[in-house]
Short mmCIF file of C-alpha atoms in Angstrom, two decimals:
data_model
loop_
_atom_site.label_atom_id
_atom_site.label_comp_id
_atom_site.label_asym_id
_atom_site.label_seq_id
_atom_site.Cartn_x
_atom_site.Cartn_y
_atom_site.Cartn_z
CA MET A 1 -27.75 -52.14 139.15
CA GLU A 2 -30.38 -50.80 136.86
CA ALA A 3 -28.60 -52.38 133.90
CA VAL A 4 -28.60 -55.75 135.65
CA MET A 5 -32.28 -55.43 136.48
CA SER A 6 -33.16 -54.54 132.93
CA ILE A 7 -31.38 -57.68 131.70
CA LEU A 8 -33.10 -59.84 134.32
CA THR A 9 -36.52 -58.54 133.42
CA ASN A 10 -35.96 -58.46 129.69
CA PRO A 11 -38.68 -60.76 128.30
CA TYR A 12 -36.42 -61.87 125.48
CA TYR A 13 -33.70 -63.12 127.83
CA ILE A 14 -36.28 -64.77 130.07
CA GLN A 15 -37.70 -66.52 127.05
CA VAL A 16 -34.26 -67.76 125.98
CA VAL A 17 -33.37 -69.02 129.45
CA THR A 18 -36.74 -70.74 129.78
CA MET A 19 -36.23 -72.46 126.44
CA VAL A 20 -32.82 -73.69 127.62
CA GLY A 21 -34.56 -75.25 130.62
CA ILE A 22 -37.21 -76.92 128.46
CA SER A 23 -34.53 -78.29 126.11
CA LEU A 24 -32.52 -79.46 129.10
CA ILE A 25 -35.42 -81.53 130.42
CA ALA A 26 -35.77 -83.24 127.03
CA ALA A 27 -32.00 -83.73 126.84
CA LEU A 28 -31.93 -85.33 130.30
CA GLY A 29 -34.50 -87.85 129.11
CA LEU A 30 -32.28 -88.73 126.16
CA HIS A 31 -29.29 -88.81 128.51
CA LEU A 32 -30.89 -91.77 130.28
CA ILE A 33 -31.63 -93.59 127.01
CA THR A 34 -28.42 -92.85 125.11
CA GLY A 35 -25.89 -91.74 127.69
CA ILE A 36 -26.66 -94.27 130.43
CA THR A 37 -28.26 -97.21 128.65
CA GLY A 38 -26.35 -96.72 125.39
CA GLN A 39 -29.36 -96.99 123.07
CA PHE A 40 -29.41 -94.55 120.17
CA SER A 41 -32.64 -92.70 119.62
CA PHE A 42 -32.94 -90.37 116.66
CA GLY A 43 -36.59 -89.62 117.31
CA HIS A 44 -36.57 -87.91 120.67
CA ALA A 45 -38.34 -84.79 119.36
CA ALA A 46 -41.29 -87.00 118.41
CA PHE A 47 -41.79 -87.89 122.08
CA VAL A 48 -41.52 -84.22 122.99
CA SER A 49 -44.23 -83.48 120.43
CA ILE A 50 -46.47 -86.29 121.70
CA GLY A 51 -46.21 -84.83 125.20
CA ALA A 52 -46.82 -81.33 123.87
CA TYR A 53 -49.92 -82.20 121.88
CA ALA A 54 -51.35 -84.57 124.46
CA SER A 55 -51.05 -82.07 127.30
CA ALA A 56 -52.30 -79.19 125.15
CA LEU A 57 -55.39 -81.15 124.11
CA VAL A 58 -56.03 -82.23 127.68
CA THR A 59 -55.85 -78.61 128.84
CA ILE A 60 -58.02 -77.27 126.03
CA HIS A 61 -60.74 -79.93 126.09
CA LEU A 62 -60.77 -81.16 129.69
CA HIS A 63 -59.63 -77.95 131.44
CA LEU A 64 -57.46 -79.97 133.81
CA PRO A 65 -55.01 -78.16 136.09
CA PHE A 66 -51.63 -77.78 134.41
CA VAL A 67 -49.81 -80.26 136.68
CA LEU A 68 -52.23 -82.98 135.60
CA SER A 69 -51.98 -82.19 131.90
CA MET A 70 -48.19 -82.19 132.27
CA LEU A 71 -48.43 -85.69 133.72
CA ALA A 72 -50.80 -86.66 130.91
CA GLY A 73 -48.25 -85.41 128.38
CA GLY A 74 -45.50 -87.41 130.03
CA LEU A 75 -47.59 -90.55 130.24
CA ALA A 76 -48.72 -90.30 126.62
CA ALA A 77 -45.10 -90.03 125.49
CA ALA A 78 -44.03 -92.89 127.76
CA LEU A 79 -46.83 -95.10 126.44
CA CYS A 80 -45.68 -94.48 122.87
CA GLY A 81 -42.10 -95.07 124.00
CA VAL A 82 -42.98 -98.47 125.43
CA LEU A 83 -45.03 -99.41 122.35
CA LEU A 84 -42.10 -98.49 120.10
CA GLY A 85 -39.62 -100.06 122.48
CA PHE A 86 -41.10 -103.55 122.53
CA PRO A 87 -40.39 -104.39 118.91
CA SER A 88 -37.43 -102.10 118.28
CA LEU A 89 -35.25 -102.40 121.38
CA ARG A 90 -34.33 -105.93 120.28
CA LEU A 91 -32.33 -104.12 117.63
CA THR A 92 -29.03 -102.50 118.45
CA GLY A 93 -26.91 -99.61 117.27
CA ASP A 94 -27.60 -98.29 113.78
CA TYR A 95 -30.74 -100.38 113.30
CA LEU A 96 -32.36 -98.96 116.42
CA GLY A 97 -31.31 -95.47 115.29
CA ILE A 98 -33.02 -95.89 111.93
CA THR A 99 -36.18 -97.29 113.53
CA THR A 100 -36.48 -94.34 115.89
CA LEU A 101 -35.76 -91.94 113.04
CA GLY A 102 -38.63 -93.50 111.07
CA PHE A 103 -40.90 -93.34 114.10
CA GLY A 104 -40.15 -89.64 114.50
CA GLU A 105 -41.20 -88.95 110.93
CA ILE A 106 -44.38 -91.02 111.32
CA VAL A 107 -45.39 -89.02 114.38
CA ARG A 108 -44.80 -85.73 112.57
CA VAL A 109 -46.86 -86.80 109.56
CA VAL A 110 -49.66 -88.05 111.81
CA PHE A 111 -49.84 -84.68 113.57
CA ILE A 112 -49.90 -82.88 110.21
CA ASN A 113 -52.88 -84.95 109.11
CA LEU A 114 -54.94 -85.20 112.27
CA LYS A 115 -57.90 -82.84 112.60
CA ILE A 116 -57.80 -82.63 116.38
CA THR A 117 -54.20 -81.35 116.37
CA GLY A 118 -55.01 -78.61 113.88
CA GLY A 119 -53.09 -80.29 111.05
CA ALA A 120 -50.36 -78.42 109.22
CA GLY A 121 -51.81 -75.12 110.42
CA GLY A 122 -50.84 -76.01 113.95
CA LEU A 123 -52.64 -75.97 117.26
CA ALA A 124 -53.32 -72.56 118.75
CA GLY A 125 -55.16 -71.28 121.78
CA ILE A 126 -53.21 -73.15 124.43
CA PRO A 127 -53.33 -71.21 127.71
CA ARG A 128 -50.00 -69.93 128.98
CA GLU A 129 -49.47 -71.99 132.12
CA SER A 130 -45.73 -72.56 132.32
CA ASN A 131 -43.17 -69.99 133.31
CA ILE A 132 -39.47 -69.84 134.04
CA PHE A 133 -39.90 -70.84 137.70
CA LEU A 134 -42.02 -73.89 136.96
CA VAL A 135 -39.62 -74.95 134.20
CA TYR A 136 -36.62 -74.76 136.50
CA ILE A 137 -38.44 -76.58 139.30
CA VAL A 138 -38.98 -79.44 136.82
CA VAL A 139 -35.32 -79.14 135.72
CA VAL A 140 -34.11 -79.54 139.31
CA LEU A 141 -36.50 -82.44 139.93
CA THR A 142 -35.34 -84.18 136.76
CA ILE A 143 -31.66 -83.76 137.58
CA TRP A 144 -32.29 -85.04 141.09
CA GLY A 145 -34.22 -88.02 139.74
CA MET A 146 -31.51 -88.84 137.21
CA TYR A 147 -28.81 -88.77 139.89
CA ARG A 148 -30.85 -91.07 142.09
CA ILE A 149 -31.47 -93.46 139.21
CA GLN A 150 -27.80 -93.53 138.25
CA ASN A 151 -26.74 -94.45 141.76
CA SER A 152 -29.14 -97.33 142.20
CA ARG A 153 -29.47 -101.00 141.40
CA PHE A 154 -31.70 -100.03 138.48
CA GLY A 155 -29.21 -97.50 137.11
CA ARG A 156 -26.27 -99.87 137.45
CA ALA A 157 -28.16 -102.43 135.38
CA LEU A 158 -28.64 -99.81 132.64
CA VAL A 159 -24.93 -98.93 132.65
CA ALA A 160 -24.06 -102.63 132.53
CA ILE A 161 -26.17 -102.97 129.38
CA ARG A 162 -24.32 -100.04 127.82
CA GLU A 163 -20.92 -101.44 128.71
CA ASP A 164 -21.48 -105.06 127.66
CA GLU A 165 -24.92 -106.45 126.98
CA ILE A 166 -23.90 -110.13 127.06
CA ALA A 167 -22.01 -109.76 130.32
CA ALA A 168 -24.99 -107.86 131.77
CA GLU A 169 -27.29 -110.69 130.77
CA THR A 170 -25.10 -113.28 132.48
CA MET A 171 -25.18 -111.11 135.61
CA GLY A 172 -28.92 -111.73 135.80
CA ILE A 173 -30.12 -108.57 134.01
CA ASN A 174 -32.93 -108.91 131.48
CA PRO A 175 -31.65 -106.43 128.85
CA LEU A 176 -34.88 -105.95 126.91
CA LEU A 177 -36.92 -105.27 130.03
CA TYR A 178 -34.42 -102.76 131.38
CA LYS A 179 -34.04 -101.02 128.02
CA ILE A 180 -37.82 -100.64 127.80
CA LYS A 181 -37.94 -99.24 131.34
CA ALA A 182 -35.19 -96.75 130.50
CA PHE A 183 -37.03 -95.82 127.32
CA ALA A 184 -40.25 -95.32 129.28
CA ILE A 185 -38.61 -92.94 131.76
CA GLY A 186 -36.65 -91.09 129.08
CA THR A 187 -39.72 -90.57 126.91
CA PHE A 188 -41.83 -89.60 129.92
CA VAL A 189 -39.37 -86.83 130.68
CA ALA A 190 -39.46 -85.81 127.01
CA GLY A 191 -43.26 -85.61 127.20
CA VAL A 192 -43.09 -83.40 130.28
CA SER A 193 -40.67 -81.13 128.45
CA GLY A 194 -43.12 -81.00 125.54
CA SER A 195 -46.01 -80.00 127.76
CA LEU A 196 -43.97 -77.17 129.28
CA PHE A 197 -43.12 -76.08 125.75
CA ALA A 198 -46.76 -76.17 124.64
CA HIS A 199 -47.97 -74.10 127.57
CA MET A 200 -45.15 -71.64 127.07
CA MET A 201 -45.43 -71.01 123.33
CA GLN A 202 -49.26 -71.36 123.33
CA TYR A 203 -48.97 -72.66 119.79
CA LEU A 204 -47.75 -75.97 118.38
CA ASN A 205 -46.73 -76.86 114.87
CA PRO A 206 -45.55 -80.32 113.75
CA SER A 207 -42.64 -78.78 111.86
CA ASP A 208 -41.06 -77.75 115.20
CA PHE A 209 -40.52 -81.42 116.00
CA GLY A 210 -38.87 -82.81 112.89
CA PHE A 211 -35.74 -84.91 112.83
CA ALA A 212 -33.62 -81.75 112.88
CA ARG A 213 -34.89 -81.12 116.40
CA SER A 214 -34.20 -84.76 117.35
CA PHE A 215 -30.61 -84.40 116.20
CA GLU A 216 -30.31 -81.12 118.04
CA ILE A 217 -31.29 -82.83 121.31
CA LEU A 218 -28.89 -85.67 120.55
CA ASN A 219 -26.16 -83.09 120.00
CA PHE A 220 -26.78 -81.60 123.44
CA VAL A 221 -26.20 -85.00 125.01
CA VAL A 222 -23.28 -86.13 122.85
CA LEU A 223 -21.36 -82.83 122.82
CA GLY A 224 -21.69 -82.40 126.55
CA GLY A 225 -20.37 -85.89 127.13
CA LEU A 226 -22.36 -89.12 126.89
CA GLY A 227 -23.35 -90.46 130.26
CA SER A 228 -22.58 -87.29 132.20
CA ILE A 229 -25.33 -85.15 133.75
CA PRO A 230 -23.10 -82.06 134.14
CA GLY A 231 -22.04 -82.68 130.53
CA THR A 232 -25.64 -82.77 129.34
CA ILE A 233 -26.36 -79.52 131.19
CA LEU A 234 -23.28 -77.83 129.74
CA GLY A 235 -23.92 -79.16 126.23
CA THR A 236 -27.51 -77.98 126.26
CA ALA A 237 -26.59 -74.56 127.62
CA ILE A 238 -23.78 -73.96 125.14
CA LEU A 239 -25.55 -75.24 122.05
CA SER A 240 -28.85 -73.50 122.88
CA LEU A 241 -27.21 -70.20 123.69
CA ALA A 242 -24.61 -70.24 120.91
CA PRO A 243 -27.07 -69.33 118.14
CA GLU A 244 -28.28 -66.42 120.31
CA PHE A 245 -24.80 -65.12 121.05
CA LEU A 246 -23.82 -65.56 117.43
CA ARG A 247 -26.58 -63.27 116.16
CA PHE A 248 -24.05 -60.48 115.61
CA VAL A 249 -22.44 -62.40 112.75
CA LYS A 250 -25.84 -62.47 111.03
CA GLU A 251 -26.00 -64.89 108.11
CA TYR A 252 -22.75 -66.63 109.09
CA ARG A 253 -24.35 -67.71 112.34
CA MET A 254 -25.12 -71.32 111.47
CA LEU A 255 -21.79 -71.62 109.65
CA ILE A 256 -19.93 -70.76 112.85
CA TYR A 257 -22.25 -72.99 114.86
CA GLY A 258 -21.29 -75.89 112.58
CA ALA A 259 -17.60 -75.08 112.79
CA LEU A 260 -17.89 -74.96 116.58
CA MET A 261 -19.34 -78.47 116.62
CA VAL A 262 -16.65 -79.87 114.33
CA THR A 263 -13.91 -78.33 116.47
CA MET A 264 -15.43 -79.69 119.65
CA MET A 265 -15.63 -83.18 118.20
CA ILE A 266 -11.99 -83.05 117.11
CA PHE A 267 -10.63 -81.89 120.46
CA ARG A 268 -13.11 -83.62 122.77
CA PRO A 269 -14.40 -86.67 120.87
CA ASN A 270 -16.07 -87.97 124.04
CA GLY A 271 -17.86 -84.68 124.59
CA LEU A 272 -16.92 -81.78 126.82
CA LEU A 273 -17.26 -83.70 130.07
CA GLY A 274 -17.23 -87.22 128.62
CA GLY A 275 -15.29 -89.62 130.82
CA VAL A 276 -14.93 -86.96 133.52
CA ASP A 277 -16.45 -87.92 136.85
CA VAL A 278 -17.17 -84.47 138.23
CA ILE A 279 -17.78 -85.71 141.77
CA ARG A 280 -14.52 -87.63 141.70
CA VAL A 281 -12.63 -84.58 140.43
CA LEU A 282 -14.15 -82.37 143.13
CA ARG A 283 -13.36 -84.93 145.82
CA GLY A 284 -9.76 -85.16 144.56
CA TYR A 285 -9.49 -81.37 144.64
CA ARG A 286 -10.78 -81.21 148.20
CA ASN A 287 -8.42 -83.97 149.30
CA ARG A 288 -5.44 -82.21 147.75
CA ARG A 289 -6.38 -78.96 149.44
CA GLU A 290 -6.70 -80.65 152.80
CA ALA A 291 -3.38 -82.40 152.28
CA ARG A 292 -1.68 -79.05 151.74
CA ARG A 293 -2.92 -77.70 155.06
CA MET B 1 -23.70 -137.22 145.78
CA SER B 2 -26.12 -136.39 143.00
CA ALA B 3 -25.36 -134.56 139.77
CA LEU B 4 -25.77 -130.81 140.13
CA LEU B 5 -25.49 -130.18 136.42
CA GLU B 6 -26.29 -132.73 133.79
CA LEU B 7 -25.82 -132.41 130.03
CA LYS B 8 -27.81 -134.96 128.06
CA ASP B 9 -26.81 -135.65 124.49
CA ILE B 10 -26.17 -132.01 123.59
CA THR B 11 -25.70 -131.28 119.89
CA ILE B 12 -25.28 -127.82 118.47
CA ARG B 13 -24.94 -126.96 114.80
CA PHE B 14 -23.99 -123.61 113.31
CA GLY B 15 -25.22 -124.05 109.73
CA GLY B 16 -23.27 -127.02 108.42
CA LEU B 17 -20.72 -127.03 111.23
CA VAL B 18 -21.34 -129.35 114.13
CA ALA B 19 -19.63 -127.59 117.03
CA VAL B 20 -20.75 -130.00 119.72
CA ASP B 21 -21.83 -133.51 118.83
CA GLY B 22 -23.91 -135.50 121.29
CA ILE B 23 -22.10 -134.64 124.49
CA SER B 24 -23.33 -135.99 127.81
CA LEU B 25 -21.61 -135.17 131.06
CA GLU B 26 -22.24 -134.66 134.73
CA VAL B 27 -20.95 -132.22 137.29
CA LYS B 28 -21.35 -133.50 140.83
CA GLU B 29 -22.08 -131.15 143.70
CA GLY B 30 -19.00 -129.94 145.56
CA ASN B 31 -16.55 -131.11 142.89
CA VAL B 32 -14.08 -129.21 140.76
CA VAL B 33 -14.70 -130.51 137.25
CA ALA B 34 -12.58 -129.65 134.23
CA LEU B 35 -13.36 -129.62 130.55
CA ILE B 36 -10.29 -129.87 128.37
CA GLY B 37 -9.51 -130.41 124.73
CA PRO B 38 -7.54 -128.96 121.82
CA ASN B 39 -8.51 -125.57 120.38
CA GLY B 40 -11.86 -125.62 118.63
CA ALA B 41 -12.99 -128.76 120.42
CA GLY B 42 -16.22 -127.04 121.53
CA LYS B 43 -15.42 -126.30 125.16
CA SER B 44 -16.58 -122.70 125.19
CA THR B 45 -19.64 -123.70 123.17
CA VAL B 46 -20.58 -126.12 125.95
CA PHE B 47 -20.27 -123.24 128.45
CA ASN B 48 -22.42 -121.04 126.25
CA VAL B 49 -25.07 -123.75 126.13
CA VAL B 50 -25.06 -124.18 129.90
CA THR B 51 -25.38 -120.43 130.51
CA GLY B 52 -28.13 -119.99 127.92
CA ILE B 53 -26.21 -117.87 125.43
CA TYR B 54 -26.73 -120.64 122.84
CA THR B 55 -29.72 -122.93 122.63
CA PRO B 56 -28.63 -126.43 121.58
CA THR B 57 -29.98 -127.95 118.38
CA SER B 58 -30.91 -131.02 120.40
CA GLY B 59 -30.35 -132.35 123.87
CA LYS B 60 -31.09 -131.16 127.38
CA VAL B 61 -29.35 -129.29 130.18
CA LEU B 62 -30.53 -130.17 133.68
CA PHE B 63 -29.60 -128.10 136.72
CA ARG B 64 -30.66 -129.54 140.08
CA GLY B 65 -33.04 -131.72 138.09
CA GLU B 66 -34.71 -128.77 136.37
CA ASP B 67 -34.62 -128.44 132.58
CA ILE B 68 -32.87 -125.12 131.87
CA THR B 69 -32.15 -125.74 128.16
CA LYS B 70 -34.39 -122.99 126.82
CA LEU B 71 -34.01 -120.47 129.62
CA LYS B 72 -32.49 -117.04 128.99
CA PRO B 73 -29.05 -116.28 130.47
CA TYR B 74 -30.44 -113.95 133.16
CA ALA B 75 -32.91 -116.62 134.33
CA ILE B 76 -30.10 -119.16 134.53
CA THR B 77 -27.96 -116.79 136.62
CA ASP B 78 -30.94 -116.32 138.88
CA ARG B 79 -31.05 -120.09 139.48
CA GLY B 80 -27.44 -120.08 140.64
CA ILE B 81 -25.06 -120.52 137.72
CA ALA B 82 -22.44 -117.80 137.26
CA ARG B 83 -19.61 -117.62 134.74
CA THR B 84 -16.52 -115.81 133.58
CA PHE B 85 -15.55 -115.26 129.97
CA GLN B 86 -12.55 -116.45 127.99
CA ASN B 87 -12.20 -113.03 126.35
CA ILE B 88 -12.65 -110.84 129.42
CA ARG B 89 -16.00 -109.03 129.40
CA LEU B 90 -15.84 -106.53 132.22
CA PHE B 91 -17.73 -103.25 132.47
CA LYS B 92 -14.52 -101.42 131.59
CA ASN B 93 -15.44 -97.86 132.44
CA LEU B 94 -16.79 -98.69 135.88
CA SER B 95 -14.87 -99.11 139.10
CA VAL B 96 -13.98 -102.51 140.49
CA LEU B 97 -16.60 -102.15 143.22
CA GLU B 98 -19.32 -101.17 140.74
CA ASN B 99 -18.49 -104.17 138.57
CA VAL B 100 -18.92 -106.51 141.51
CA LYS B 101 -22.08 -104.71 142.66
CA ILE B 102 -23.65 -105.39 139.26
CA GLY B 103 -22.89 -109.05 139.98
CA CYS B 104 -25.21 -108.75 143.00
CA HIS B 105 -28.03 -107.61 140.73
CA CYS B 106 -30.06 -110.81 140.64
CA ARG B 107 -30.07 -111.07 144.44
CA GLY B 108 -31.71 -107.65 144.86
CA ARG B 109 -35.20 -106.28 144.33
CA ALA B 110 -35.06 -102.48 144.28
CA GLY B 111 -36.52 -100.99 141.10
CA ILE B 112 -37.19 -97.54 139.68
CA PHE B 113 -39.41 -96.56 142.58
CA GLY B 114 -36.74 -97.66 145.05
CA ALA B 115 -34.14 -95.68 143.11
CA LEU B 116 -36.16 -92.47 143.37
CA CYS B 117 -37.44 -92.79 146.92
CA ARG B 118 -34.50 -94.65 148.45
CA TYR B 119 -36.54 -95.83 151.43
CA SER B 120 -34.82 -97.73 154.22
CA GLY B 121 -35.22 -101.14 152.57
CA VAL B 122 -33.36 -99.92 149.50
CA ARG B 123 -30.59 -98.35 151.57
CA GLY B 124 -30.24 -101.62 153.48
CA GLU B 125 -30.04 -103.56 150.24
CA GLU B 126 -27.37 -101.21 148.88
CA LYS B 127 -25.33 -101.65 152.02
CA ALA B 128 -25.70 -105.42 151.85
CA PHE B 129 -24.53 -105.26 148.21
CA VAL B 130 -21.41 -103.35 149.21
CA ASP B 131 -20.63 -105.80 152.02
CA LYS B 132 -21.17 -108.78 149.80
CA SER B 133 -19.09 -107.22 147.01
CA LEU B 134 -16.20 -106.52 149.36
CA GLU B 135 -16.40 -110.10 150.56
CA ALA B 136 -16.27 -111.43 146.98
CA MET B 137 -13.36 -109.08 146.23
CA GLY B 138 -11.63 -110.41 149.33
CA VAL B 139 -11.76 -113.95 147.95
CA VAL B 140 -9.70 -112.89 144.92
CA ASP B 141 -7.56 -110.29 146.75
CA LEU B 142 -8.92 -107.21 145.02
CA THR B 143 -10.22 -105.29 148.03
CA GLY B 144 -7.40 -102.74 147.78
CA LYS B 145 -8.39 -101.81 144.22
CA LYS B 146 -12.06 -101.09 144.74
CA GLU B 147 -12.04 -97.55 143.33
CA GLU B 148 -9.82 -98.41 140.35
CA LEU B 149 -11.50 -98.47 136.93
CA ALA B 150 -11.74 -102.01 135.56
CA LYS B 151 -9.90 -101.09 132.37
CA ASN B 152 -6.87 -99.90 134.36
CA LEU B 153 -6.32 -103.25 136.06
CA SER B 154 -3.61 -105.63 134.96
CA TYR B 155 -4.62 -108.64 132.90
CA GLY B 156 -4.44 -111.06 135.82
CA GLU B 157 -6.43 -108.69 138.03
CA GLN B 158 -9.09 -108.36 135.35
CA ARG B 159 -9.47 -112.14 135.28
CA ARG B 160 -9.80 -112.18 139.05
CA LEU B 161 -12.34 -109.35 138.93
CA GLU B 162 -14.45 -111.48 136.59
CA ILE B 163 -14.41 -114.21 139.22
CA ALA B 164 -15.37 -111.75 141.99
CA ARG B 165 -18.23 -110.42 139.88
CA ALA B 166 -19.49 -113.94 139.28
CA LEU B 167 -19.18 -114.80 143.00
CA ALA B 168 -21.29 -111.78 143.92
CA SER B 169 -24.30 -113.42 142.30
CA GLU B 170 -24.12 -116.12 145.01
CA PRO B 171 -23.74 -119.03 142.61
CA VAL B 172 -24.16 -122.70 143.38
CA LEU B 173 -22.16 -123.53 140.27
CA LEU B 174 -19.32 -121.38 138.98
CA LEU B 175 -18.15 -121.73 135.38
CA LEU B 176 -14.63 -120.51 134.69
CA ASP B 177 -13.69 -120.19 131.02
CA GLU B 178 -9.88 -120.38 130.80
CA PRO B 179 -9.25 -118.53 134.06
CA ALA B 180 -5.46 -118.92 133.84
CA ALA B 181 -5.05 -117.83 130.22
CA GLY B 182 -2.30 -115.26 129.84
CA MET B 183 -1.16 -115.49 133.45
CA ASN B 184 2.44 -116.03 134.54
CA PRO B 185 3.34 -119.09 136.67
CA GLN B 186 3.15 -117.11 139.89
CA GLU B 187 -0.27 -115.67 139.10
CA LYS B 188 -1.44 -119.17 138.16
CA GLN B 189 -0.30 -120.44 141.54
CA THR B 190 -2.34 -117.79 143.40
CA LEU B 191 -5.31 -118.42 141.13
CA MET B 192 -5.14 -122.11 141.99
CA GLN B 193 -5.35 -121.26 145.68
CA MET B 194 -8.32 -118.99 144.97
CA VAL B 195 -10.19 -121.72 143.12
CA GLN B 196 -9.52 -124.05 146.06
CA ARG B 197 -10.83 -121.37 148.41
CA ILE B 198 -13.99 -121.01 146.29
CA SER B 199 -14.45 -124.76 146.24
CA GLY B 200 -13.98 -124.74 150.02
CA MET B 201 -16.88 -122.28 150.26
CA GLY B 202 -19.13 -125.04 148.97
CA ILE B 203 -19.37 -123.75 145.41
CA THR B 204 -19.14 -126.33 142.65
CA VAL B 205 -16.58 -125.32 140.02
CA PHE B 206 -16.71 -126.27 136.35
CA LEU B 207 -13.75 -124.98 134.37
CA VAL B 208 -12.26 -124.93 130.91
CA GLU B 209 -8.48 -124.66 130.91
CA HIS B 210 -5.50 -125.36 128.71
CA ASP B 211 -2.87 -125.43 131.42
CA MET B 212 -2.56 -129.14 132.26
CA LYS B 213 -0.70 -128.66 135.50
CA PHE B 214 -3.48 -126.34 136.66
CA VAL B 215 -6.22 -128.76 135.60
CA MET B 216 -4.63 -131.93 136.89
CA SER B 217 -3.81 -130.63 140.34
CA LEU B 218 -7.17 -128.93 140.91
CA SER B 219 -9.81 -131.17 139.42
CA ASP B 220 -11.74 -134.05 140.89
CA ARG B 221 -12.88 -135.08 137.43
CA VAL B 222 -11.76 -134.24 133.92
CA ASN B 223 -13.79 -134.44 130.71
CA VAL B 224 -11.96 -134.39 127.39
CA LEU B 225 -13.45 -133.07 124.16
CA ASP B 226 -12.09 -133.42 120.66
CA TYR B 227 -13.85 -132.23 117.49
CA GLY B 228 -17.08 -131.65 119.45
CA ARG B 229 -17.16 -135.18 120.88
CA LYS B 230 -16.43 -136.35 124.38
CA ILE B 231 -13.54 -138.78 124.09
CA ALA B 232 -12.80 -139.46 127.73
CA SER B 233 -13.75 -138.66 131.28
CA GLY B 234 -12.49 -139.69 134.67
CA THR B 235 -10.11 -138.70 137.39
CA PRO B 236 -7.02 -136.71 136.30
CA SER B 237 -4.75 -139.77 136.49
CA GLU B 238 -7.18 -141.93 134.49
CA VAL B 239 -7.43 -139.30 131.78
CA GLN B 240 -3.67 -138.84 131.62
CA ARG B 241 -3.23 -142.54 130.86
CA ASP B 242 -6.04 -142.66 128.28
CA THR B 243 -4.62 -143.44 124.83
CA THR B 244 -7.36 -141.60 122.91
CA VAL B 245 -6.57 -138.46 124.90
CA ILE B 246 -2.87 -138.71 124.19
CA ALA B 247 -3.65 -139.26 120.53
CA ALA B 248 -5.91 -136.19 120.43
CA TYR B 249 -3.26 -133.96 121.95
CA LEU B 250 -0.07 -135.34 120.44
CA GLY B 251 -1.22 -137.13 117.26
CA LYS B 252 -1.83 -140.80 116.55
CA GLU B 253 1.79 -141.65 115.69
CA VAL B 254 2.89 -141.14 119.28
CA VAL B 255 0.59 -143.80 120.69
#
């Protein structure tokens, strides 16, 4: 009992679990953009950073309550998402990927050079407002919201665009408008994740939000299974915790991490839960069990 | 009866290639109208012009008297034109019911806010979508397959699902691009009955088809294209006797 308690109260573990939650929120935003709508974004970390900086600055300079600065972070990211979306969501596939990659780098360089964000030295002195409970409340809210969106007229339109854009358009769906809306929600969620991050770490540095971080978030979504919420959760949990669990192999850590990803892609090219409808599987299981009775 | 759809002198060029060359034709309300012609005659291109996927180089498309030439496909669907595709374009990884529900899209209103809050209006709309979808699936005998994934259906069923999906958008005019392609005689027979049923529902049908038996027994009027030009139009029996049509299909020596 005491051993369990000491693990539960260990600040290091709490920190790790909180970070998983923050990453998960960002990943769920990308899940809507890439997994549901099928639009590749290689600059998701940039939206996280916009949310982080915006909310941190709002807290520091305007002393707003944290909930409001979290909203401000989300809205700032969503605004940038819409501004980027208008010209670039006309592009598809690789071209959109490259555009978002470029955008991510622009954002990073801007934050390095701006005075108000503390430049390359980073932004310090952010009050610690977020904690593990708040993070997981937002996680639950986000998952709930994503489920609702997926099972709605709006969500079906997004899936239709992913499956066949021309067919979607002849079904009366305006693809550009819906892609921008999906981008707005996805980047809003990323911004919220960023503000939780900022008020957790109390310090921001542009180098935390480079394209490596964007690809990491994309990995969470792709490895878990594109288009699957349980998959995104699983992917984020495994890939965020793996480097922690692999600490015992010391310098071979990232080597094993890489090998793990390659193996997963070979055996589950659609991601761990890609193409698996968890609710359908559970329903089938329940039906079989009732049939046996 | 007035013309529901009117094509006025439509020309469309892809670079140097003239795919459709000055075509004018009418589709009258309540009719089943066919568009036939040898491969590459420009039939599908005409469909793509009507549904807004291509914008013609010159000419006009009028639907219920309104100029829809430059409208986007989704705006055209909204006005009451639905279509199926020659090379089946279903949402493959979704269930049959979901495919048809997406067809209902333009007749609904619920947005992001509705998705999150799911107030009673949204729930009512969802229920109406399901009812309407089941009804559309009933027309093409797919009700029993509603939970099946679209990609797991047989070829003939996939073609019928495309029709159901188009019907769900409550069209005034339904465009069928080679609906019988790849079907066996028996499937063609059932499809013919389905098209008659759809026509009986008051929906005007405009179809492209290669199967002459299918076309001749279903259509009120037939338009014939060859090399992007309209070479004949009339009732099935008039067209069958037309020497230019026979020449286009069988070669000039036969005539």
